Amino acid sequence: MSQMPQQAALPKCPSCAEPLEPGDLFCGACGYDLSAVPAPPADQPTLAMSGAPDGDVDWPEPEPATTGSTEPRAHRAADVPGTDSGGSPLPAPQPAASGVRFDRPAEPTEPAEPEEYPLQAPDPRAETPAAEPGAGAQVCVACRAGRVDGDGYCENCGHAQPRERDHMERESGPVAAVSDRGLRHHRNEDDFAVAHTALPDGSPATLAVVCDGVSSATRPDEASTAASRAAGDVLLAALPRGTHPQAAMHEAIVAAAKAVDALAGEPDAAREHTPHQNAPACTIVASVVASGLLVVGWVGDSRAYWVPDDRSAPPARLTEDDSWAAQMVAAGLMNEAEAYADERAHAITGWLGADAYELEPHTASFKPDRPGVVLVCTDGLWNYAEGPEEMAEVLPPDAATRPLHAARVLVGHALDAGGHDNVTVAVVPFPAPPQGAGSA
């Protein structure tokens, strides 16, 4: 229910600061006449924003609309002149500066305070300070002031810096690849290698290797890097010698497997601390285009697709997964839709690594009768475009002449669809264009 407001008693004597009792007319300590305390001034309401005593407020004219915008600039209440509750004019508004106090009296009774309080990070619009000579330290991309330590964190604000592997793009002549960490993983465990060379007769040859680290294994990012580099090096060395592309592909996968196996050679003490971890492991898929021949090789569930330039011709998937779902389909126990809907669908049955089953490199060669492109990718992409027709629909029509752009579009499609996994794709035109051709 409502109550009438009561005037509050003075808490202490204004002369000697002695506590007072309710109803006291004089201070019991010094005898100060409490009736001499002036009554508080009557409150005067603040002026309404719609008017002023001398007439209408002179509102600032709205700025002309900028190109592409039809809305005028919004004004703040501080832009309008007014008075305080005692009728005195309000001070003119001042531009806000980071860390400045406007509530400090004109003549402070306390020791002077600094005009500004330093912020943890400077204004991001300010110029990035140059690194000290000889320091060679990276400057934080967040606060633009702190140095980045060896672990990739800012010493000033603690922000983790983007890692080089979070997003990688590379092109070599007519072949290009893009890899992205995705939207859910804390690191990119994919890696790739792309290159172009020449056969002994001078005709061009292109290659692409894509590896997907097995997340349940230890150091999967190191496994994918070791495998992609080893396979790419073998192919670059074998093709100019005249080795048949399919034989070179087999040698490349074997070399990649040995490189990943070598990562498991840790000291016994390290294994004792992590007995539950599997040895480093990854999948691999690779493609070689040379002398009108298209060769693919793989172990695991990374895939290669063929998409002709003439989109009226059918696209095709060139690889068969080493996975639980593929085994169920091959055995006739499930159809493809049922198998890939099962939670065990992506459990792989073949991989590169010290604890893998007996290595069985898969290789296949094709002779397409028309130009097109080969897409070499991880499941981070084909999860969102599994069928060849779906992949062809996402691929830009000028992929053969702009492979880097096409790879970016495909990675963007996976990210827009959710980006639940690392995404890597290489685009390899067929036939291999003459030396010097590349992305437009």
Short mmCIF file of C-alpha atoms in Angstrom, two decimals:
data_model
loop_
_atom_site.label_atom_id
_atom_site.label_comp_id
_atom_site.label_asym_id
_atom_site.label_seq_id
_atom_site.Cartn_x
_atom_site.Cartn_y
_atom_site.Cartn_z
CA MET A 1 0.00 0.00 0.00
CA SER A 2 1.04 3.63 -0.42
CA GLN A 3 2.77 5.58 2.37
CA MET A 4 3.36 9.25 2.79
CA PRO A 5 6.99 10.19 2.41
CA GLN A 6 8.75 11.35 5.61
CA GLN A 7 11.66 13.78 5.87
CA ALA A 8 14.72 11.85 6.93
CA ALA A 9 16.53 12.93 10.16
CA LEU A 10 20.04 14.29 9.87
CA PRO A 11 22.44 11.38 10.47
CA LYS A 12 25.12 13.55 12.18
CA CYS A 13 25.78 17.11 13.33
CA PRO A 14 26.93 19.35 10.46
CA SER A 15 29.27 21.14 12.92
CA CYS A 16 31.04 18.39 14.89
CA ALA A 17 29.82 15.26 13.04
CA GLU A 18 28.45 13.75 16.28
CA PRO A 19 25.61 11.24 15.71
CA LEU A 20 22.11 12.69 16.26
CA GLU A 21 18.91 11.19 17.60
CA PRO A 22 15.58 11.56 15.84
CA GLY A 23 13.78 14.73 17.01
CA ASP A 24 16.95 16.55 18.28
CA LEU A 25 16.76 20.35 17.92
CA PHE A 26 20.28 20.93 19.19
CA CYS A 27 23.45 18.87 19.04
CA GLY A 28 24.09 17.19 22.39
CA ALA A 29 27.86 17.48 21.94
CA CYS A 30 28.47 21.03 20.70
CA GLY A 31 25.01 22.65 21.05
CA TYR A 32 24.70 23.44 17.33
CA ASP A 33 21.21 24.77 16.41
CA LEU A 34 19.89 22.13 14.05
CA SER A 35 16.98 24.36 12.99
CA ALA A 36 19.54 26.56 11.19
CA VAL A 37 20.22 23.83 8.65
CA PRO A 38 18.68 25.10 5.37
CA ALA A 39 15.94 23.05 3.80
CA PRO A 40 16.80 21.29 0.54
CA PRO A 41 15.93 23.33 -2.55
CA ALA A 42 12.77 22.50 -4.41
CA ASP A 43 13.35 20.18 -7.33
CA GLN A 44 12.85 21.51 -10.81
CA PRO A 45 12.09 18.97 -13.52
CA THR A 46 14.45 18.63 -16.45
CA LEU A 47 13.21 20.17 -19.68
CA ALA A 48 11.39 17.81 -21.99
CA MET A 49 13.30 16.87 -25.15
CA SER A 50 10.46 18.23 -27.31
CA GLY A 51 10.81 21.92 -26.30
CA ALA A 52 12.67 24.69 -24.44
CA PRO A 53 11.60 27.92 -22.59
CA ASP A 54 12.57 30.19 -25.49
CA GLY A 55 10.87 28.14 -28.14
CA ASP A 56 11.65 25.05 -30.17
CA VAL A 57 15.05 23.40 -29.88
CA ASP A 58 17.32 24.02 -32.83
CA TRP A 59 17.94 20.37 -33.85
CA PRO A 60 21.03 19.73 -35.93
CA GLU A 61 20.26 19.23 -39.59
CA PRO A 62 20.55 15.58 -40.65
CA GLU A 63 23.54 14.81 -42.79
CA PRO A 64 22.84 13.99 -46.44
CA ALA A 65 22.39 10.28 -47.07
CA THR A 66 25.51 8.51 -48.24
CA THR A 67 25.61 6.44 -51.38
CA GLY A 68 23.50 3.36 -51.00
CA SER A 69 21.73 4.60 -47.84
CA THR A 70 18.46 6.53 -47.45
CA GLU A 71 18.52 6.96 -43.65
CA PRO A 72 19.85 10.19 -42.05
CA ARG A 73 22.44 10.04 -39.31
CA ALA A 74 20.98 9.36 -35.86
CA HIS A 75 21.53 12.08 -33.23
CA ARG A 76 22.21 11.53 -29.54
CA ALA A 77 20.51 13.37 -26.67
CA ALA A 78 23.86 15.06 -25.93
CA ASP A 79 23.67 16.82 -29.31
CA VAL A 80 20.71 18.93 -28.06
CA PRO A 81 21.19 21.99 -25.74
CA GLY A 82 19.43 21.77 -22.36
CA THR A 83 19.54 22.73 -18.69
CA ASP A 84 20.07 20.86 -15.47
CA SER A 85 17.48 20.53 -12.66
CA GLY A 86 18.56 23.90 -11.19
CA GLY A 87 17.99 25.79 -14.44
CA SER A 88 21.68 26.20 -15.30
CA PRO A 89 22.81 25.48 -18.87
CA LEU A 90 24.38 22.07 -19.37
CA PRO A 91 28.05 22.12 -20.43
CA ALA A 92 28.66 21.71 -24.13
CA PRO A 93 29.09 18.05 -25.12
CA GLN A 94 32.68 16.94 -25.64
CA PRO A 95 33.90 14.20 -27.96
CA ALA A 96 34.29 10.96 -26.08
CA ALA A 97 37.81 9.73 -25.62
CA SER A 98 38.64 6.27 -24.40
CA GLY A 99 39.30 6.25 -20.64
CA VAL A 100 38.45 9.96 -19.97
CA ARG A 101 36.38 10.84 -16.88
CA PHE A 102 33.78 13.59 -17.37
CA ASP A 103 32.40 13.40 -13.81
CA ARG A 104 35.44 15.03 -12.14
CA PRO A 105 34.80 18.55 -10.65
CA ALA A 106 36.51 21.58 -12.16
CA GLU A 107 38.57 22.19 -9.01
CA PRO A 108 39.35 18.78 -7.51
CA THR A 109 39.82 18.61 -3.76
CA GLU A 110 41.78 15.37 -4.03
CA PRO A 111 45.22 14.89 -5.59
CA ALA A 112 45.19 15.40 -9.34
CA GLU A 113 44.29 12.31 -11.36
CA PRO A 114 45.61 11.48 -14.81
CA GLU A 115 43.55 12.88 -17.65
CA GLU A 116 43.23 9.43 -19.22
CA TYR A 117 43.39 5.91 -17.91
CA PRO A 118 45.36 3.57 -20.19
CA LEU A 119 43.36 0.78 -21.79
CA GLN A 120 44.55 -2.80 -22.00
CA ALA A 121 44.69 -2.51 -25.79
CA PRO A 122 45.11 0.63 -27.91
CA ASP A 123 42.55 1.97 -30.33
CA PRO A 124 42.51 -0.57 -33.23
CA ARG A 125 42.41 2.35 -35.65
CA ALA A 126 45.83 3.47 -34.48
CA GLU A 127 48.83 2.52 -36.52
CA THR A 128 50.42 -0.77 -35.57
CA PRO A 129 53.67 -0.08 -33.72
CA ALA A 130 56.75 -1.22 -35.55
CA ALA A 131 58.67 -4.11 -34.10
CA GLU A 132 61.90 -3.24 -32.33
CA PRO A 133 64.97 -3.54 -34.53
CA GLY A 134 66.31 -7.04 -34.50
CA ALA A 135 63.42 -8.34 -32.42
CA GLY A 136 61.67 -10.14 -35.28
CA ALA A 137 58.62 -10.65 -33.05
CA GLN A 138 55.13 -11.00 -34.47
CA VAL A 139 52.59 -8.36 -33.40
CA CYS A 140 49.21 -9.54 -32.07
CA VAL A 141 46.37 -9.30 -34.59
CA ALA A 142 43.86 -8.53 -31.80
CA CYS A 143 45.38 -5.78 -29.64
CA ARG A 144 48.04 -4.84 -32.20
CA ALA A 145 50.45 -4.03 -29.39
CA GLY A 146 51.61 -7.20 -27.66
CA ARG A 147 54.27 -9.58 -28.88
CA VAL A 148 53.35 -13.15 -29.76
CA ASP A 149 55.14 -15.83 -27.77
CA GLY A 150 56.43 -19.13 -29.04
CA ASP A 151 53.12 -20.87 -28.30
CA GLY A 152 51.16 -18.49 -30.53
CA TYR A 153 49.54 -16.35 -27.79
CA CYS A 154 49.78 -12.59 -27.26
CA GLU A 155 51.84 -11.62 -24.21
CA ASN A 156 49.63 -8.55 -23.72
CA CYS A 157 46.02 -9.70 -24.16
CA GLY A 158 46.42 -13.49 -24.32
CA HIS A 159 44.66 -13.79 -27.68
CA ALA A 160 45.51 -16.91 -29.68
CA GLN A 161 46.92 -15.98 -33.06
CA PRO A 162 45.64 -17.51 -36.30
CA ARG A 163 47.82 -20.42 -37.32
CA GLU A 164 49.19 -20.80 -40.80
CA ARG A 165 47.39 -24.11 -41.26
CA ASP A 166 43.98 -22.70 -40.37
CA HIS A 167 43.55 -21.70 -44.02
CA MET A 168 45.96 -22.65 -46.79
CA GLU A 169 45.85 -21.91 -50.51
CA ARG A 170 48.36 -23.00 -53.10
CA GLU A 171 48.60 -23.31 -56.85
CA SER A 172 51.26 -24.81 -59.08
CA GLY A 173 50.80 -24.13 -62.75
CA PRO A 174 47.32 -25.37 -63.72
CA VAL A 175 46.55 -27.20 -60.44
CA ALA A 176 45.40 -25.56 -57.19
CA ALA A 177 44.22 -26.57 -53.72
CA VAL A 178 42.59 -24.96 -50.69
CA SER A 179 42.40 -26.28 -47.13
CA ASP A 180 40.46 -24.80 -44.21
CA ARG A 181 40.17 -25.65 -40.50
CA GLY A 182 36.38 -25.53 -40.69
CA LEU A 183 34.00 -24.11 -38.10
CA ARG A 184 34.06 -26.77 -35.40
CA HIS A 185 37.61 -28.15 -35.15
CA HIS A 186 40.27 -26.43 -33.07
CA ARG A 187 42.99 -27.12 -35.66
CA ASN A 188 43.42 -28.20 -39.26
CA GLU A 189 44.50 -31.84 -39.47
CA ASP A 190 44.40 -31.95 -43.29
CA ASP A 191 47.34 -31.26 -45.57
CA PHE A 192 48.06 -31.42 -49.30
CA ALA A 193 50.70 -31.15 -52.00
CA VAL A 194 50.22 -29.85 -55.56
CA ALA A 195 52.84 -29.64 -58.29
CA HIS A 196 53.45 -29.77 -62.03
CA THR A 197 56.38 -31.19 -63.95
CA ALA A 198 57.25 -32.61 -67.37
CA LEU A 199 57.69 -36.14 -68.69
CA PRO A 200 60.85 -37.18 -70.57
CA ASP A 201 59.21 -36.24 -73.90
CA GLY A 202 58.47 -32.74 -72.60
CA SER A 203 54.72 -33.22 -72.23
CA PRO A 204 53.16 -31.70 -69.07
CA ALA A 205 52.17 -33.66 -65.97
CA THR A 206 50.25 -32.44 -62.91
CA LEU A 207 49.71 -34.03 -59.52
CA ALA A 208 47.76 -33.46 -56.32
CA VAL A 209 47.94 -35.27 -52.98
CA VAL A 210 45.39 -34.74 -50.18
CA CYS A 211 45.68 -36.29 -46.70
CA ASP A 212 43.22 -36.27 -43.80
CA GLY A 213 44.61 -36.82 -40.29
CA VAL A 214 42.74 -39.39 -38.18
CA SER A 215 41.46 -37.38 -35.19
CA SER A 216 41.35 -40.37 -32.85
CA ALA A 217 45.11 -40.84 -33.29
CA THR A 218 47.84 -38.77 -31.73
CA ARG A 219 49.41 -35.94 -33.80
CA PRO A 220 47.14 -36.39 -36.84
CA ASP A 221 48.27 -33.06 -38.28
CA GLU A 222 51.86 -34.28 -38.37
CA ALA A 223 50.75 -37.51 -40.04
CA SER A 224 48.94 -35.72 -42.87
CA THR A 225 51.89 -33.40 -43.45
CA ALA A 226 54.42 -36.23 -43.54
CA ALA A 227 52.30 -38.31 -45.91
CA SER A 228 51.46 -35.51 -48.37
CA ARG A 229 55.07 -34.36 -48.61
CA ALA A 230 56.48 -37.87 -49.03
CA ALA A 231 53.97 -38.80 -51.73
CA GLY A 232 54.44 -35.53 -53.59
CA ASP A 233 58.22 -35.86 -53.54
CA VAL A 234 58.10 -39.40 -54.93
CA LEU A 235 55.75 -38.43 -57.76
CA LEU A 236 57.86 -35.39 -58.67
CA ALA A 237 60.96 -37.57 -58.82
CA ALA A 238 59.41 -40.57 -60.63
CA LEU A 239 57.40 -38.90 -63.42
CA PRO A 240 60.32 -37.03 -65.09
CA ARG A 241 62.25 -40.32 -65.13
CA GLY A 242 59.57 -41.88 -67.31
CA THR A 243 58.02 -44.11 -64.62
CA HIS A 244 54.48 -45.12 -65.54
CA PRO A 245 52.04 -42.87 -63.60
CA GLN A 246 50.23 -45.82 -62.03
CA ALA A 247 53.49 -47.40 -60.84
CA ALA A 248 54.64 -44.00 -59.56
CA MET A 249 51.36 -43.64 -57.67
CA HIS A 250 51.88 -47.00 -55.92
CA GLU A 251 55.42 -46.00 -54.93
CA ALA A 252 54.16 -42.67 -53.62
CA ILE A 253 51.55 -44.26 -51.32
CA VAL A 254 54.10 -46.74 -49.96
CA ALA A 255 56.51 -43.88 -49.24
CA ALA A 256 53.74 -41.92 -47.52
CA ALA A 257 52.94 -44.91 -45.32
CA LYS A 258 56.59 -45.25 -44.29
CA ALA A 259 56.75 -41.54 -43.44
CA VAL A 260 53.74 -41.83 -41.14
CA ASP A 261 55.08 -45.05 -39.59
CA ALA A 262 58.28 -43.21 -38.69
CA LEU A 263 56.32 -40.74 -36.54
CA ALA A 264 55.48 -43.57 -34.13
CA GLY A 265 59.13 -44.10 -33.23
CA GLU A 266 58.89 -42.25 -29.92
CA PRO A 267 60.93 -42.97 -26.77
CA ASP A 268 59.42 -45.59 -24.48
CA ALA A 269 59.00 -42.96 -21.77
CA ALA A 270 56.70 -40.91 -24.00
CA ARG A 271 54.52 -43.95 -24.68
CA GLU A 272 54.20 -44.64 -20.94
CA HIS A 273 52.59 -41.23 -20.41
CA THR A 274 50.09 -41.68 -23.27
CA PRO A 275 49.32 -45.40 -23.42
CA HIS A 276 45.74 -44.77 -24.56
CA GLN A 277 46.73 -42.90 -27.72
CA ASN A 278 47.00 -44.51 -31.12
CA ALA A 279 50.00 -43.99 -33.38
CA PRO A 280 49.81 -41.05 -35.82
CA ALA A 281 47.56 -41.91 -38.76
CA CYS A 282 45.92 -40.37 -41.82
CA THR A 283 44.15 -41.18 -45.07
CA ILE A 284 45.47 -40.34 -48.53
CA VAL A 285 44.11 -39.72 -52.01
CA ALA A 286 46.15 -38.54 -54.99
CA SER A 287 45.78 -37.85 -58.69
CA VAL A 288 48.19 -37.65 -61.63
CA VAL A 289 47.30 -36.30 -65.08
CA ALA A 290 49.86 -37.05 -67.80
CA SER A 291 49.84 -37.99 -71.51
CA GLY A 292 46.04 -38.28 -71.72
CA LEU A 293 45.99 -40.61 -68.71
CA LEU A 294 44.23 -39.97 -65.41
CA VAL A 295 45.57 -41.99 -62.46
CA VAL A 296 44.21 -41.97 -58.91
CA GLY A 297 45.43 -43.71 -55.77
CA TRP A 298 44.05 -43.84 -52.25
CA VAL A 299 43.87 -45.45 -48.82
CA GLY A 300 40.98 -44.50 -46.54
CA ASP A 301 37.84 -42.49 -47.20
CA SER A 302 39.20 -39.40 -48.95
CA ARG A 303 37.87 -39.30 -52.51
CA ALA A 304 38.48 -38.31 -56.13
CA TYR A 305 35.68 -37.16 -58.49
CA TRP A 306 35.59 -36.63 -62.25
CA VAL A 307 33.52 -33.72 -63.58
CA PRO A 308 33.55 -33.11 -67.37
CA ASP A 309 33.51 -29.58 -68.75
CA ASP A 310 30.42 -30.56 -70.72
CA ARG A 311 27.94 -30.76 -67.87
CA SER A 312 25.51 -32.73 -70.01
CA ALA A 313 27.95 -35.66 -69.70
CA PRO A 314 27.75 -37.64 -66.45
CA PRO A 315 30.27 -37.01 -63.64
CA ALA A 316 31.72 -39.95 -61.70
CA ARG A 317 33.33 -40.91 -58.42
CA LEU A 318 36.74 -42.52 -59.08
CA THR A 319 37.48 -44.06 -55.65
CA GLU A 320 35.85 -46.52 -53.26
CA ASP A 321 36.01 -45.78 -49.54
CA ASP A 322 37.89 -47.96 -47.09
CA SER A 323 35.06 -47.61 -44.58
CA TRP A 324 32.45 -49.59 -42.67
CA ALA A 325 29.66 -48.21 -44.87
CA ALA A 326 31.42 -49.22 -48.09
CA GLN A 327 31.98 -52.73 -46.76
CA MET A 328 28.29 -53.08 -45.89
CA VAL A 329 27.28 -51.97 -49.38
CA ALA A 330 29.84 -54.24 -51.07
CA ALA A 331 28.63 -57.22 -49.04
CA GLY A 332 25.02 -56.51 -50.02
CA LEU A 333 23.94 -56.11 -46.38
CA MET A 334 22.72 -52.51 -46.82
CA ASN A 335 22.04 -50.10 -49.62
CA GLU A 336 24.17 -46.95 -49.78
CA ALA A 337 21.56 -44.70 -48.16
CA GLU A 338 21.12 -47.04 -45.20
CA ALA A 339 24.85 -47.59 -44.73
CA TYR A 340 25.82 -43.92 -44.73
CA ALA A 341 22.95 -43.08 -42.38
CA ASP A 342 24.42 -45.41 -39.76
CA GLU A 343 26.57 -43.87 -37.01
CA ARG A 344 29.36 -46.30 -37.93
CA ALA A 345 29.43 -45.17 -41.57
CA HIS A 346 32.67 -43.17 -41.36
CA ALA A 347 34.65 -45.72 -39.38
CA ILE A 348 37.59 -46.32 -41.72
CA THR A 349 38.99 -49.77 -42.40
CA GLY A 350 42.18 -48.61 -44.12
CA TRP A 351 44.68 -45.88 -43.23
CA LEU A 352 48.36 -45.00 -43.13
CA GLY A 353 50.00 -45.52 -39.75
CA ALA A 354 52.08 -47.85 -37.62
CA ASP A 355 49.00 -49.58 -36.18
CA ALA A 356 47.21 -49.98 -39.53
CA TYR A 357 46.32 -53.33 -41.01
CA GLU A 358 48.38 -54.63 -43.91
CA LEU A 359 48.84 -51.76 -46.36
CA GLU A 360 46.79 -52.15 -49.53
CA PRO A 361 47.30 -49.13 -51.83
CA HIS A 362 44.45 -48.74 -54.32
CA THR A 363 45.31 -47.39 -57.77
CA ALA A 364 43.23 -46.97 -60.90
CA SER A 365 43.83 -45.37 -64.29
CA PHE A 366 41.32 -43.83 -66.70
CA LYS A 367 41.35 -42.36 -70.20
CA PRO A 368 38.60 -39.72 -70.34
CA ASP A 369 37.32 -38.95 -73.84
CA ARG A 370 36.66 -35.27 -73.12
CA PRO A 371 38.14 -32.41 -71.05
CA GLY A 372 37.15 -31.90 -67.45
CA VAL A 373 38.57 -31.62 -63.94
CA VAL A 374 39.52 -34.05 -61.20
CA LEU A 375 38.50 -33.12 -57.64
CA VAL A 376 40.68 -34.66 -54.92
CA CYS A 377 39.13 -34.02 -51.51
CA THR A 378 38.61 -35.06 -47.89
CA ASP A 379 35.29 -36.02 -46.36
CA GLY A 380 35.02 -32.48 -44.98
CA LEU A 381 33.84 -31.56 -48.48
CA TRP A 382 32.08 -34.65 -49.79
CA ASN A 383 29.94 -34.90 -46.66
CA TYR A 384 28.09 -31.89 -48.11
CA ALA A 385 28.14 -33.03 -51.77
CA GLU A 386 28.40 -36.80 -51.65
CA GLY A 387 27.10 -37.83 -55.05
CA PRO A 388 28.96 -36.97 -58.27
CA GLU A 389 25.94 -35.01 -59.51
CA GLU A 390 25.88 -32.94 -56.31
CA MET A 391 29.60 -32.24 -56.60
CA ALA A 392 29.22 -31.20 -60.25
CA GLU A 393 26.39 -28.86 -59.33
CA VAL A 394 28.54 -27.01 -56.79
CA LEU A 395 31.63 -26.82 -59.03
CA PRO A 396 31.88 -23.58 -61.08
CA PRO A 397 31.68 -24.13 -64.87
CA ASP A 398 35.08 -22.47 -65.43
CA ALA A 399 36.92 -24.74 -62.98
CA ALA A 400 39.39 -25.95 -65.62
CA THR A 401 40.62 -22.41 -66.35
CA ARG A 402 40.27 -21.05 -62.79
CA PRO A 403 41.16 -23.97 -60.50
CA LEU A 404 42.04 -21.85 -57.45
CA HIS A 405 38.74 -20.00 -57.66
CA ALA A 406 36.90 -23.32 -58.02
CA ALA A 407 38.66 -24.74 -54.95
CA ARG A 408 37.67 -21.69 -52.93
CA VAL A 409 34.05 -22.06 -54.01
CA LEU A 410 33.98 -25.73 -52.98
CA VAL A 411 35.50 -25.00 -49.57
CA GLY A 412 33.05 -22.14 -49.12
CA HIS A 413 30.18 -24.52 -49.89
CA ALA A 414 31.28 -26.84 -47.08
CA LEU A 415 31.66 -23.96 -44.63
CA ASP A 416 28.26 -22.53 -45.53
CA ALA A 417 26.73 -25.97 -44.99
CA GLY A 418 28.13 -26.25 -41.46
CA GLY A 419 31.88 -26.82 -41.73
CA HIS A 420 31.83 -29.61 -39.13
CA ASP A 421 35.20 -30.98 -40.29
CA ASN A 422 38.43 -29.79 -41.84
CA VAL A 423 37.89 -29.14 -45.56
CA THR A 424 40.48 -29.73 -48.28
CA VAL A 425 40.11 -29.98 -52.06
CA ALA A 426 42.49 -29.89 -55.01
CA VAL A 427 41.30 -29.09 -58.54
CA VAL A 428 43.28 -30.78 -61.36
CA PRO A 429 42.33 -29.94 -64.99
CA PHE A 430 42.33 -32.72 -67.60
CA PRO A 431 44.15 -32.87 -69.90
CA ALA A 432 47.13 -31.15 -68.35
CA PRO A 433 47.44 -27.69 -69.96
CA PRO A 434 50.78 -26.65 -71.47
CA GLN A 435 53.48 -25.41 -69.09
CA GLY A 436 52.81 -21.89 -67.81
CA ALA A 437 49.01 -22.13 -67.69
CA GLY A 438 47.34 -21.39 -64.38
CA SER A 439 44.45 -19.71 -62.61
CA ALA A 440 42.96 -16.63 -64.17
#
